[in-house]
Amino acid sequence: MNLVLLGINHRTAPLEIREKLAGGLQDLYAGYQELRHLPGLQEVVLYSTCNRVEVLFTTADPPETVPRVQAFLFNLADLPPEERERIMYIHQEGEAIQHLFRVASGLDSMVIGEPQILGQVKEAYRLATQQHATGAILNRLLHKTFSVAKRIRSETGIGCQAVSVSYAAVELARKIFGTLTNKTALLVGAGEMAELAVEHLKHYGVSQIIVANRTLERALKLARRFGGDAISLAELECQLLTIDIMISSTGATEQILTRDQLKRAMRLRKQQPLFLIDIAVPRDLDPEINTLDNVYLYNIDDLQGIIEVNRRYRQQEAVKAERIIAAEVLKFLQWRESLAVYPTIIALQEKADHICQNELKKTLSQLGPLSPEQIKSLQVLTQSITHKLLHDPILYMKRNHHPKDTSREINYIRRLFNLDQE
Amino acid sequence: METLILSVVLVGYFGATAIWLAYLLIQQERLYRYGVWVMGGGWMLHTLDLILAVMEQGYFPGASLGQALRLFSWTLVGAFLFLTWRHPIRVLGTLVAPLAALTLTGSLILPQPGPVAPLLQSLWLSFHIATALLGNATFTLAFMGGILYLVQEHQLKSKKFGFFYRRLPSLEALDALNYYCLTIGFPLLTAGIITGSIYAQYTLGSFWRWDPKETLTLIAWLIYAVLLHERLAVGWRGRRAALMAIIGFLVLVVTFVGANLWLQGYHSFESFVRQP
């Protein structure tokens, strides 16, 4: 039996094709129904995210089954065969296991170590088990995958340290304030990055959001979105007394707050810490503000710098993760090989029984009429001879004397007894 | 027997130091917990040793620098364990454990005193020693928190994040530690001064003698009083509070060790012990 993984991802295929393939798999129930009727396919899990579509399956006959699965996958995308070959990858056995481990731990993602993919694979596996599409091998493989991903997350640093501006802002805020609950954030201006940062802060506990904008209409709109209050830019300085975090992203050409204004505000707010994030270009806030006690000012370059350092750190940690994966792949392959012992034992016993039956039939036809007791004792005789003869080889296989090289040993035994009928 | 118990305590404190250093390096949660157990176990034995000493002599053993150091390491670990329970700042253990271990080592190396002067064989004086040393221990924690605050604040201000950035808690937590220690340590230090001067009036006939130790303690007390007042009144916090805690602690160190070694006065340890 072979383990095969077949798919496309963000590195091999452009977005249009990924969209088409993923679109075709919207109804996973129907997908599994169709896969189950493919001849030669035994166990299967399929998952699609915005960056990848992959099918993992076991089959006894890969050369026959792979084209069928491929046809199923490209059902909806009308592509010439050579184009399909170009964008698709096929991994077998060790490579397939390694690929799955890498995907689940985020090593194969666009942003190394991103955590969502593990949840997506888990969800895909849950669906597959609901459809009874998995069996002994894939159940064990997927469970192993989850534990490997968890181990990598806890033993390496690929998942920690922010690699996006908005998350870097949240991390800094947490190093300043500890917890973000009951904190108030002020968004000045608008912009995708600033809004995302507010979104993140809210997710991590910031309880009140205030929005200031040049036009009150826009402020009101954003405030509604975040469930907060809207103010006008003129109120900015007095708002400094009530907020803890400020994200500034206006299109203004001059500075909207000076060091003196902040110094005054800090005295009035009894030195409660203030975290200012200035992601506007040109800058909204006077860089000298950072020299004040208990005020922490970060501009877009500071944040980008942090992200760059973190990204490099994650890449270093990924090397450790690859090492863990390589070791775990070997372990899984060993388990697979140990499984192969039992089919060999059964084949051996079946062959012996088969010989007994044949020889007995021949002998009985030559001996002429015998009483049922005599026939019975002949049967017992042949069976006990073969059982005793096979006892030691079977015991030898079960004891597994060379666990590192089980497959070679089994191969040897199969050839010795000619179990594969060459 | 006593040396045996103290040796085990010492092994415990050094063990906790090693465990917490490892925790600082590899940040494994369970290492931190092991450290608390080892430290807690050592402290229990240390307490037992202290009870035995009090039972034997009838008063707190604090008349020589060695004995005072032994008592100080006990109060420091006790204060830290209490803090860990109420207001956990994990990385602090990495500083507390070696300091406790070293002060205890010092107390074992220093010569054992002869019999204590009869003037000092009193339980009332034990209150003076206990409150003053507990106050010192609490301010030691505030000092350590202050150092950590300055390190973390420097990283956030300069935007250069090094080894400690991830390992140190948030500024808010460190500042809260400063306030917490101040509100506990200040009343203790005040009580230490009051009990001491009442005892001095009772035995020596005057409340206050402007002895070097007394003067320096008063300076430290004033520093902490200013910090407490400014914290409450105008919201001094963060960097300034951390610096004040560090300065106050340095004055206390001079009071505790320096006044005995360099400055002579009736409060120095030599004068406590009858010369053989």
PDB file of C-alpha atoms in Angstrom, chain B:
ATOM      1  CA  MET B   1      22.634  19.931  63.742  1.00  0.00           C
ATOM      2  CA  GLU B   2      22.200  23.613  63.011  1.00  0.00           C
ATOM      3  CA  THR B   3      25.011  23.646  60.442  1.00  0.00           C
ATOM      4  CA  LEU B   4      23.524  20.555  58.824  1.00  0.00           C
ATOM      5  CA  ILE B   5      20.113  22.200  58.410  1.00  0.00           C
ATOM      6  CA  LEU B   6      21.671  25.388  57.092  1.00  0.00           C
ATOM      7  CA  SER B   7      23.802  23.429  54.618  1.00  0.00           C
ATOM      8  CA  VAL B   8      20.662  21.801  53.214  1.00  0.00           C
ATOM      9  CA  VAL B   9      18.997  25.227  53.021  1.00  0.00           C
ATOM     10  CA  LEU B  10      22.033  26.534  51.172  1.00  0.00           C
ATOM     11  CA  VAL B  11      21.910  23.666  48.699  1.00  0.00           C
ATOM     12  CA  GLY B  12      18.235  24.476  48.167  1.00  0.00           C
ATOM     13  CA  TYR B  13      18.900  28.162  47.465  1.00  0.00           C
ATOM     14  CA  PHE B  14      21.763  27.402  45.087  1.00  0.00           C
ATOM     15  CA  GLY B  15      19.636  24.719  43.449  1.00  0.00           C
ATOM     16  CA  ALA B  16      16.814  27.212  42.913  1.00  0.00           C
ATOM     17  CA  THR B  17      19.362  29.628  41.441  1.00  0.00           C
ATOM     18  CA  ALA B  18      20.497  27.030  38.918  1.00  0.00           C
ATOM     19  CA  ILE B  19      16.933  26.041  38.015  1.00  0.00           C
ATOM     20  CA  TRP B  20      15.810  29.634  37.502  1.00  0.00           C
ATOM     21  CA  LEU B  21      18.850  30.485  35.440  1.00  0.00           C
ATOM     22  CA  ALA B  22      17.917  27.573  33.209  1.00  0.00           C
ATOM     23  CA  TYR B  23      14.348  28.898  33.168  1.00  0.00           C
ATOM     24  CA  LEU B  24      15.642  32.299  32.074  1.00  0.00           C
ATOM     25  CA  LEU B  25      17.515  30.677  29.215  1.00  0.00           C
ATOM     26  CA  ILE B  26      15.025  28.188  27.849  1.00  0.00           C
ATOM     27  CA  GLN B  27      11.728  29.539  29.247  1.00  0.00           C
ATOM     28  CA  GLN B  28      10.138  26.211  30.133  1.00  0.00           C
ATOM     29  CA  GLU B  29       7.174  26.689  32.408  1.00  0.00           C
ATOM     30  CA  ARG B  30       7.811  23.588  34.485  1.00  0.00           C
ATOM     31  CA  LEU B  31      11.332  24.697  35.393  1.00  0.00           C
ATOM     32  CA  TYR B  32       9.886  27.765  37.051  1.00  0.00           C
ATOM     33  CA  ARG B  33       7.568  25.595  39.153  1.00  0.00           C
ATOM     34  CA  TYR B  34      10.400  23.266  40.188  1.00  0.00           C
ATOM     35  CA  GLY B  35      12.323  26.325  41.295  1.00  0.00           C
ATOM     36  CA  VAL B  36       9.427  27.470  43.496  1.00  0.00           C
ATOM     37  CA  TRP B  37       9.258  24.040  45.134  1.00  0.00           C
ATOM     38  CA  VAL B  38      12.996  23.868  45.802  1.00  0.00           C
ATOM     39  CA  MET B  39      13.052  27.431  47.091  1.00  0.00           C
ATOM     40  CA  GLY B  40       9.940  26.866  49.231  1.00  0.00           C
ATOM     41  CA  GLY B  41      11.414  23.668  50.683  1.00  0.00           C
ATOM     42  CA  GLY B  42      14.661  25.446  51.527  1.00  0.00           C
ATOM     43  CA  TRP B  43      12.749  28.258  53.172  1.00  0.00           C
ATOM     44  CA  MET B  44      10.725  25.856  55.339  1.00  0.00           C
ATOM     45  CA  LEU B  45      13.972  24.358  56.664  1.00  0.00           C
ATOM     46  CA  HIS B  46      15.383  27.826  57.154  1.00  0.00           C
ATOM     47  CA  THR B  47      12.294  28.673  59.231  1.00  0.00           C
ATOM     48  CA  LEU B  48      12.803  25.521  61.269  1.00  0.00           C
ATOM     49  CA  ASP B  49      16.396  26.528  61.940  1.00  0.00           C
ATOM     50  CA  LEU B  50      15.231  29.938  63.094  1.00  0.00           C
ATOM     51  CA  ILE B  51      12.596  28.478  65.428  1.00  0.00           C
ATOM     52  CA  LEU B  52      15.224  26.200  66.967  1.00  0.00           C
ATOM     53  CA  ALA B  53      17.538  29.185  67.517  1.00  0.00           C
ATOM     54  CA  VAL B  54      14.805  31.281  69.142  1.00  0.00           C
ATOM     55  CA  MET B  55      13.803  28.360  71.375  1.00  0.00           C
ATOM     56  CA  GLU B  56      17.372  27.866  72.444  1.00  0.00           C
ATOM     57  CA  GLN B  57      18.183  31.506  73.164  1.00  0.00           C
ATOM     58  CA  GLY B  58      14.821  33.142  73.803  1.00  0.00           C
ATOM     59  CA  TYR B  59      15.342  35.964  71.266  1.00  0.00           C
ATOM     60  CA  PHE B  60      16.036  36.540  67.574  1.00  0.00           C
ATOM     61  CA  PRO B  61      19.637  35.823  66.570  1.00  0.00           C
ATOM     62  CA  GLY B  62      20.595  39.135  64.952  1.00  0.00           C
ATOM     63  CA  ALA B  63      23.490  40.503  66.915  1.00  0.00           C
ATOM     64  CA  SER B  64      26.366  39.849  64.500  1.00  0.00           C
ATOM     65  CA  LEU B  65      26.681  40.644  60.826  1.00  0.00           C
ATOM     66  CA  GLY B  66      26.649  36.905  60.122  1.00  0.00           C
ATOM     67  CA  GLN B  67      23.437  36.349  62.042  1.00  0.00           C
ATOM     68  CA  ALA B  68      21.838  39.417  60.516  1.00  0.00           C
ATOM     69  CA  LEU B  69      22.708  38.169  57.016  1.00  0.00           C
ATOM     70  CA  ARG B  70      21.211  34.800  57.808  1.00  0.00           C
ATOM     71  CA  LEU B  71      18.041  36.470  58.976  1.00  0.00           C
ATOM     72  CA  PHE B  72      18.034  38.752  55.966  1.00  0.00           C
ATOM     73  CA  SER B  73      18.219  35.875  53.495  1.00  0.00           C
ATOM     74  CA  TRP B  74      15.289  34.277  55.347  1.00  0.00           C
ATOM     75  CA  THR B  75      13.171  37.448  55.145  1.00  0.00           C
ATOM     76  CA  LEU B  76      14.134  37.971  51.485  1.00  0.00           C
ATOM     77  CA  VAL B  77      13.056  34.498  50.425  1.00  0.00           C
ATOM     78  CA  GLY B  78       9.941  34.747  52.584  1.00  0.00           C
ATOM     79  CA  ALA B  79       8.994  38.100  51.033  1.00  0.00           C
ATOM     80  CA  PHE B  80       9.660  36.737  47.553  1.00  0.00           C
ATOM     81  CA  LEU B  81       7.535  33.635  48.117  1.00  0.00           C
ATOM     82  CA  PHE B  82       4.723  35.830  49.398  1.00  0.00           C
ATOM     83  CA  LEU B  83       5.088  38.050  46.340  1.00  0.00           C
ATOM     84  CA  THR B  84       5.097  35.054  44.001  1.00  0.00           C
ATOM     85  CA  TRP B  85       1.793  34.050  45.476  1.00  0.00           C
ATOM     86  CA  ARG B  86       0.159  37.490  45.280  1.00  0.00           C
ATOM     87  CA  HIS B  87       1.838  39.211  42.374  1.00  0.00           C
ATOM     88  CA  PRO B  88       3.958  36.792  40.363  1.00  0.00           C
ATOM     89  CA  ILE B  89       6.927  38.186  38.467  1.00  0.00           C
ATOM     90  CA  ARG B  90       8.786  35.090  37.468  1.00  0.00           C
ATOM     91  CA  VAL B  91      12.061  36.481  36.316  1.00  0.00           C
ATOM     92  CA  LEU B  92      12.583  38.015  39.781  1.00  0.00           C
ATOM     93  CA  GLY B  93      13.438  34.579  41.161  1.00  0.00           C
ATOM     94  CA  THR B  94      16.574  34.536  39.046  1.00  0.00           C
ATOM     95  CA  LEU B  95      17.795  37.541  41.047  1.00  0.00           C
ATOM     96  CA  VAL B  96      16.400  36.633  44.478  1.00  0.00           C
ATOM     97  CA  ALA B  97      17.722  33.066  44.657  1.00  0.00           C
ATOM     98  CA  PRO B  98      21.418  33.895  44.099  1.00  0.00           C
ATOM     99  CA  LEU B  99      21.260  36.848  46.497  1.00  0.00           C
ATOM    100  CA  ALA B 100      19.690  34.673  49.209  1.00  0.00           C
ATOM    101  CA  ALA B 101      22.238  31.945  48.564  1.00  0.00           C
ATOM    102  CA  LEU B 102      25.173  34.360  48.706  1.00  0.00           C
ATOM    103  CA  THR B 103      24.059  36.166  51.862  1.00  0.00           C
ATOM    104  CA  LEU B 104      23.539  32.808  53.552  1.00  0.00           C
ATOM    105  CA  THR B 105      26.999  31.683  52.426  1.00  0.00           C
ATOM    106  CA  GLY B 106      28.410  34.902  53.865  1.00  0.00           C
ATOM    107  CA  SER B 107      26.694  34.281  57.177  1.00  0.00           C
ATOM    108  CA  LEU B 108      28.202  30.793  57.361  1.00  0.00           C
ATOM    109  CA  ILE B 109      31.701  32.021  56.521  1.00  0.00           C
ATOM    110  CA  LEU B 110      31.705  34.927  58.980  1.00  0.00           C
ATOM    111  CA  PRO B 111      32.938  34.013  62.488  1.00  0.00           C
ATOM    112  CA  GLN B 112      30.306  32.991  64.998  1.00  0.00           C
ATOM    113  CA  PRO B 113      29.933  35.619  67.748  1.00  0.00           C
ATOM    114  CA  GLY B 114      30.610  35.111  71.412  1.00  0.00           C
ATOM    115  CA  PRO B 115      27.827  35.610  73.961  1.00  0.00           C
ATOM    116  CA  VAL B 116      25.538  38.527  73.254  1.00  0.00           C
ATOM    117  CA  ALA B 117      25.539  41.587  75.495  1.00  0.00           C
ATOM    118  CA  PRO B 118      22.760  41.332  78.138  1.00  0.00           C
ATOM    119  CA  LEU B 119      21.255  44.581  76.879  1.00  0.00           C
ATOM    120  CA  LEU B 120      20.324  42.848  73.632  1.00  0.00           C
ATOM    121  CA  GLN B 121      18.869  39.659  75.069  1.00  0.00           C
ATOM    122  CA  SER B 122      15.291  40.783  74.694  1.00  0.00           C
ATOM    123  CA  LEU B 123      12.248  39.673  72.750  1.00  0.00           C
ATOM    124  CA  TRP B 124      11.114  43.282  72.292  1.00  0.00           C
ATOM    125  CA  LEU B 125      14.299  43.909  70.337  1.00  0.00           C
ATOM    126  CA  SER B 126      13.429  40.961  68.129  1.00  0.00           C
ATOM    127  CA  PHE B 127      10.464  42.981  66.833  1.00  0.00           C
ATOM    128  CA  HIS B 128      12.830  45.775  65.900  1.00  0.00           C
ATOM    129  CA  ILE B 129      15.103  43.385  64.047  1.00  0.00           C
ATOM    130  CA  ALA B 130      12.267  41.498  62.330  1.00  0.00           C
ATOM    131  CA  THR B 131      10.378  44.541  61.074  1.00  0.00           C
ATOM    132  CA  ALA B 132      13.528  46.334  59.950  1.00  0.00           C
ATOM    133  CA  LEU B 133      14.815  43.299  58.078  1.00  0.00           C
ATOM    134  CA  LEU B 134      11.426  42.539  56.497  1.00  0.00           C
ATOM    135  CA  GLY B 135      11.330  46.141  55.337  1.00  0.00           C
ATOM    136  CA  ASN B 136      14.824  45.733  53.896  1.00  0.00           C
ATOM    137  CA  ALA B 137      13.803  42.526  52.118  1.00  0.00           C
ATOM    138  CA  THR B 138      10.751  44.194  50.590  1.00  0.00           C
ATOM    139  CA  PHE B 139      12.838  47.123  49.377  1.00  0.00           C
ATOM    140  CA  THR B 140      15.356  44.685  47.928  1.00  0.00           C
ATOM    141  CA  LEU B 141      12.557  43.280  45.777  1.00  0.00           C
ATOM    142  CA  ALA B 142      11.585  46.833  44.787  1.00  0.00           C
ATOM    143  CA  PHE B 143      15.230  47.470  43.856  1.00  0.00           C
ATOM    144  CA  MET B 144      15.378  44.374  41.666  1.00  0.00           C
ATOM    145  CA  GLY B 145      12.079  45.327  40.068  1.00  0.00           C
ATOM    146  CA  GLY B 146      13.534  48.795  39.437  1.00  0.00           C
ATOM    147  CA  ILE B 147      16.574  47.371  37.651  1.00  0.00           C
ATOM    148  CA  LEU B 148      14.358  45.163  35.493  1.00  0.00           C
ATOM    149  CA  TYR B 149      12.113  48.145  34.755  1.00  0.00           C
ATOM    150  CA  LEU B 150      15.050  50.235  33.558  1.00  0.00           C
ATOM    151  CA  VAL B 151      16.303  47.412  31.330  1.00  0.00           C
ATOM    152  CA  GLN B 152      12.887  46.845  29.783  1.00  0.00           C
ATOM    153  CA  GLU B 153      12.141  50.541  29.441  1.00  0.00           C
ATOM    154  CA  HIS B 154      15.469  51.117  27.722  1.00  0.00           C
ATOM    155  CA  GLN B 155      14.654  48.428  25.175  1.00  0.00           C
ATOM    156  CA  LEU B 156      11.229  49.876  24.444  1.00  0.00           C
ATOM    157  CA  LYS B 157      12.541  53.426  24.164  1.00  0.00           C
ATOM    158  CA  SER B 158      15.605  52.671  22.061  1.00  0.00           C
ATOM    159  CA  LYS B 159      13.657  50.102  19.997  1.00  0.00           C
ATOM    160  CA  LYS B 160      16.514  47.652  20.222  1.00  0.00           C
ATOM    161  CA  PHE B 161      15.175  44.388  21.509  1.00  0.00           C
ATOM    162  CA  GLY B 162      17.692  42.028  22.994  1.00  0.00           C
ATOM    163  CA  PHE B 163      17.862  38.846  25.021  1.00  0.00           C
ATOM    164  CA  PHE B 164      15.765  40.222  27.870  1.00  0.00           C
ATOM    165  CA  TYR B 165      12.887  41.753  25.908  1.00  0.00           C
ATOM    166  CA  ARG B 166      10.868  38.561  25.757  1.00  0.00           C
ATOM    167  CA  ARG B 167      11.973  37.356  29.156  1.00  0.00           C
ATOM    168  CA  LEU B 168      10.982  40.403  31.162  1.00  0.00           C
ATOM    169  CA  PRO B 169       7.378  41.177  32.060  1.00  0.00           C
ATOM    170  CA  SER B 170       5.495  44.276  30.947  1.00  0.00           C
ATOM    171  CA  LEU B 171       6.416  47.714  32.247  1.00  0.00           C
ATOM    172  CA  GLU B 172       3.028  47.935  33.922  1.00  0.00           C
ATOM    173  CA  ALA B 173       3.691  44.768  35.944  1.00  0.00           C
ATOM    174  CA  LEU B 174       7.139  45.981  37.027  1.00  0.00           C
ATOM    175  CA  ASP B 175       5.777  49.367  38.017  1.00  0.00           C
ATOM    176  CA  ALA B 176       2.987  47.712  39.978  1.00  0.00           C
ATOM    177  CA  LEU B 177       5.662  45.692  41.799  1.00  0.00           C
ATOM    178  CA  ASN B 178       7.372  48.943  42.766  1.00  0.00           C
ATOM    179  CA  TYR B 179       4.164  50.326  44.256  1.00  0.00           C
ATOM    180  CA  TYR B 180       3.235  47.078  45.953  1.00  0.00           C
ATOM    181  CA  CYS B 181       6.647  46.766  47.628  1.00  0.00           C
ATOM    182  CA  LEU B 182       6.562  50.399  48.641  1.00  0.00           C
ATOM    183  CA  THR B 183       3.189  50.114  50.355  1.00  0.00           C
ATOM    184  CA  ILE B 184       4.350  47.072  52.316  1.00  0.00           C
ATOM    185  CA  GLY B 185       7.983  48.013  52.911  1.00  0.00           C
ATOM    186  CA  PHE B 186       7.385  51.571  54.072  1.00  0.00           C
ATOM    187  CA  PRO B 187       5.174  50.678  57.077  1.00  0.00           C
ATOM    188  CA  LEU B 188       7.624  47.903  57.986  1.00  0.00           C
ATOM    189  CA  LEU B 189      10.626  50.228  57.919  1.00  0.00           C
ATOM    190  CA  THR B 190       8.665  52.814  59.937  1.00  0.00           C
ATOM    191  CA  ALA B 191       7.742  50.159  62.491  1.00  0.00           C
ATOM    192  CA  GLY B 192      11.388  49.099  62.651  1.00  0.00           C
ATOM    193  CA  ILE B 193      12.464  52.661  63.444  1.00  0.00           C
ATOM    194  CA  ILE B 194       9.720  53.166  66.049  1.00  0.00           C
ATOM    195  CA  THR B 195      10.302  49.879  67.886  1.00  0.00           C
ATOM    196  CA  GLY B 196      14.033  50.567  67.857  1.00  0.00           C
ATOM    197  CA  SER B 197      13.745  54.019  69.317  1.00  0.00           C
ATOM    198  CA  ILE B 198      11.270  52.908  72.001  1.00  0.00           C
ATOM    199  CA  TYR B 199      13.727  50.200  73.003  1.00  0.00           C
ATOM    200  CA  ALA B 200      16.544  52.742  73.033  1.00  0.00           C
ATOM    201  CA  GLN B 201      14.518  55.031  75.301  1.00  0.00           C
ATOM    202  CA  TYR B 202      13.711  52.104  77.582  1.00  0.00           C
ATOM    203  CA  THR B 203      17.304  50.854  77.838  1.00  0.00           C
ATOM    204  CA  LEU B 204      19.549  53.794  77.015  1.00  0.00           C
ATOM    205  CA  GLY B 205      17.359  56.699  78.027  1.00  0.00           C
ATOM    206  CA  SER B 206      17.060  58.471  74.672  1.00  0.00           C
ATOM    207  CA  PHE B 207      14.917  57.869  71.589  1.00  0.00           C
ATOM    208  CA  TRP B 208      17.423  58.956  69.025  1.00  0.00           C
ATOM    209  CA  ARG B 209      21.199  59.376  69.147  1.00  0.00           C
ATOM    210  CA  TRP B 210      22.196  60.343  65.588  1.00  0.00           C
ATOM    211  CA  ASP B 211      24.330  57.260  65.346  1.00  0.00           C
ATOM    212  CA  PRO B 212      25.504  56.617  61.690  1.00  0.00           C
ATOM    213  CA  LYS B 213      23.115  53.699  61.276  1.00  0.00           C
ATOM    214  CA  GLU B 214      20.199  55.728  62.565  1.00  0.00           C
ATOM    215  CA  THR B 215      21.029  58.700  60.386  1.00  0.00           C
ATOM    216  CA  LEU B 216      21.390  56.624  57.236  1.00  0.00           C
ATOM    217  CA  THR B 217      18.172  54.760  57.933  1.00  0.00           C
ATOM    218  CA  LEU B 218      16.405  58.075  58.316  1.00  0.00           C
ATOM    219  CA  ILE B 219      17.749  59.182  54.913  1.00  0.00           C
ATOM    220  CA  ALA B 220      16.489  55.985  53.308  1.00  0.00           C
ATOM    221  CA  TRP B 221      13.154  56.410  55.046  1.00  0.00           C
ATOM    222  CA  LEU B 222      12.880  59.967  53.703  1.00  0.00           C
ATOM    223  CA  ILE B 223      13.665  58.783  50.158  1.00  0.00           C
ATOM    224  CA  TYR B 224      10.907  56.202  50.324  1.00  0.00           C
ATOM    225  CA  ALA B 225       8.545  58.716  51.933  1.00  0.00           C
ATOM    226  CA  VAL B 226       9.122  61.158  49.078  1.00  0.00           C
ATOM    227  CA  LEU B 227       8.571  58.404  46.505  1.00  0.00           C
ATOM    228  CA  LEU B 228       5.360  57.258  48.148  1.00  0.00           C
ATOM    229  CA  HIS B 229       4.061  60.790  48.411  1.00  0.00           C
ATOM    230  CA  GLU B 230       4.913  61.735  44.832  1.00  0.00           C
ATOM    231  CA  ARG B 231       3.440  58.507  43.514  1.00  0.00           C
ATOM    232  CA  LEU B 232       0.148  59.268  45.171  1.00  0.00           C
ATOM    233  CA  ALA B 233       0.108  63.020  44.633  1.00  0.00           C
ATOM    234  CA  VAL B 234       1.467  63.698  41.136  1.00  0.00           C
ATOM    235  CA  GLY B 235       1.739  60.221  39.730  1.00  0.00           C
ATOM    236  CA  TRP B 236       5.462  59.601  39.736  1.00  0.00           C
ATOM    237  CA  ARG B 237       5.838  56.227  38.173  1.00  0.00           C
ATOM    238  CA  GLY B 238       7.924  54.213  35.792  1.00  0.00           C
ATOM    239  CA  ARG B 239      11.484  55.354  35.356  1.00  0.00           C
ATOM    240  CA  ARG B 240      11.561  57.843  38.184  1.00  0.00           C
ATOM    241  CA  ALA B 241      10.000  55.451  40.673  1.00  0.00           C
ATOM    242  CA  ALA B 242      12.457  52.754  39.594  1.00  0.00           C
ATOM    243  CA  LEU B 243      15.413  55.098  40.066  1.00  0.00           C
ATOM    244  CA  MET B 244      14.188  56.162  43.508  1.00  0.00           C
ATOM    245  CA  ALA B 245      13.796  52.537  44.558  1.00  0.00           C
ATOM    246  CA  ILE B 246      17.354  51.864  43.434  1.00  0.00           C
ATOM    247  CA  ILE B 247      18.782  54.880  45.292  1.00  0.00           C
ATOM    248  CA  GLY B 248      16.827  54.047  48.446  1.00  0.00           C
ATOM    249  CA  PHE B 249      18.138  50.509  48.342  1.00  0.00           C
ATOM    250  CA  LEU B 250      21.751  51.629  47.935  1.00  0.00           C
ATOM    251  CA  VAL B 251      21.386  53.789  51.061  1.00  0.00           C
ATOM    252  CA  LEU B 252      19.963  50.768  52.885  1.00  0.00           C
ATOM    253  CA  VAL B 253      22.930  48.635  51.820  1.00  0.00           C
ATOM    254  CA  VAL B 254      25.330  51.222  53.220  1.00  0.00           C
ATOM    255  CA  THR B 255      23.248  51.297  56.398  1.00  0.00           C
ATOM    256  CA  PHE B 256      23.198  47.556  56.770  1.00  0.00           C
ATOM    257  CA  VAL B 257      26.753  46.623  55.814  1.00  0.00           C
ATOM    258  CA  GLY B 258      28.771  49.792  55.483  1.00  0.00           C
ATOM    259  CA  ALA B 259      27.804  51.377  58.782  1.00  0.00           C
ATOM    260  CA  ASN B 260      29.094  48.296  60.535  1.00  0.00           C
ATOM    261  CA  LEU B 261      32.343  48.013  58.684  1.00  0.00           C
ATOM    262  CA  TRP B 262      33.469  51.595  58.222  1.00  0.00           C
ATOM    263  CA  LEU B 263      31.538  53.762  60.609  1.00  0.00           C
ATOM    264  CA  GLN B 264      31.667  53.153  64.310  1.00  0.00           C
ATOM    265  CA  GLY B 265      28.656  53.645  66.523  1.00  0.00           C
ATOM    266  CA  TYR B 266      26.769  51.962  69.312  1.00  0.00           C
ATOM    267  CA  HIS B 267      24.590  50.346  66.594  1.00  0.00           C
ATOM    268  CA  SER B 268      27.464  48.460  64.946  1.00  0.00           C
ATOM    269  CA  PHE B 269      27.628  44.740  65.332  1.00  0.00           C
ATOM    270  CA  GLU B 270      30.994  44.714  67.154  1.00  0.00           C
ATOM    271  CA  SER B 271      29.564  46.643  70.045  1.00  0.00           C
ATOM    272  CA  PHE B 272      26.762  44.097  70.416  1.00  0.00           C
ATOM    273  CA  VAL B 273      29.012  41.245  71.337  1.00  0.00           C
ATOM    274  CA  ARG B 274      31.062  40.968  74.491  1.00  0.00           C
ATOM    275  CA  GLN B 275      34.674  40.730  73.478  1.00  0.00           C
ATOM    276  CA  PRO B 276      36.236  37.514  74.737  1.00  0.00           C
TER     277      PRO B 276
END
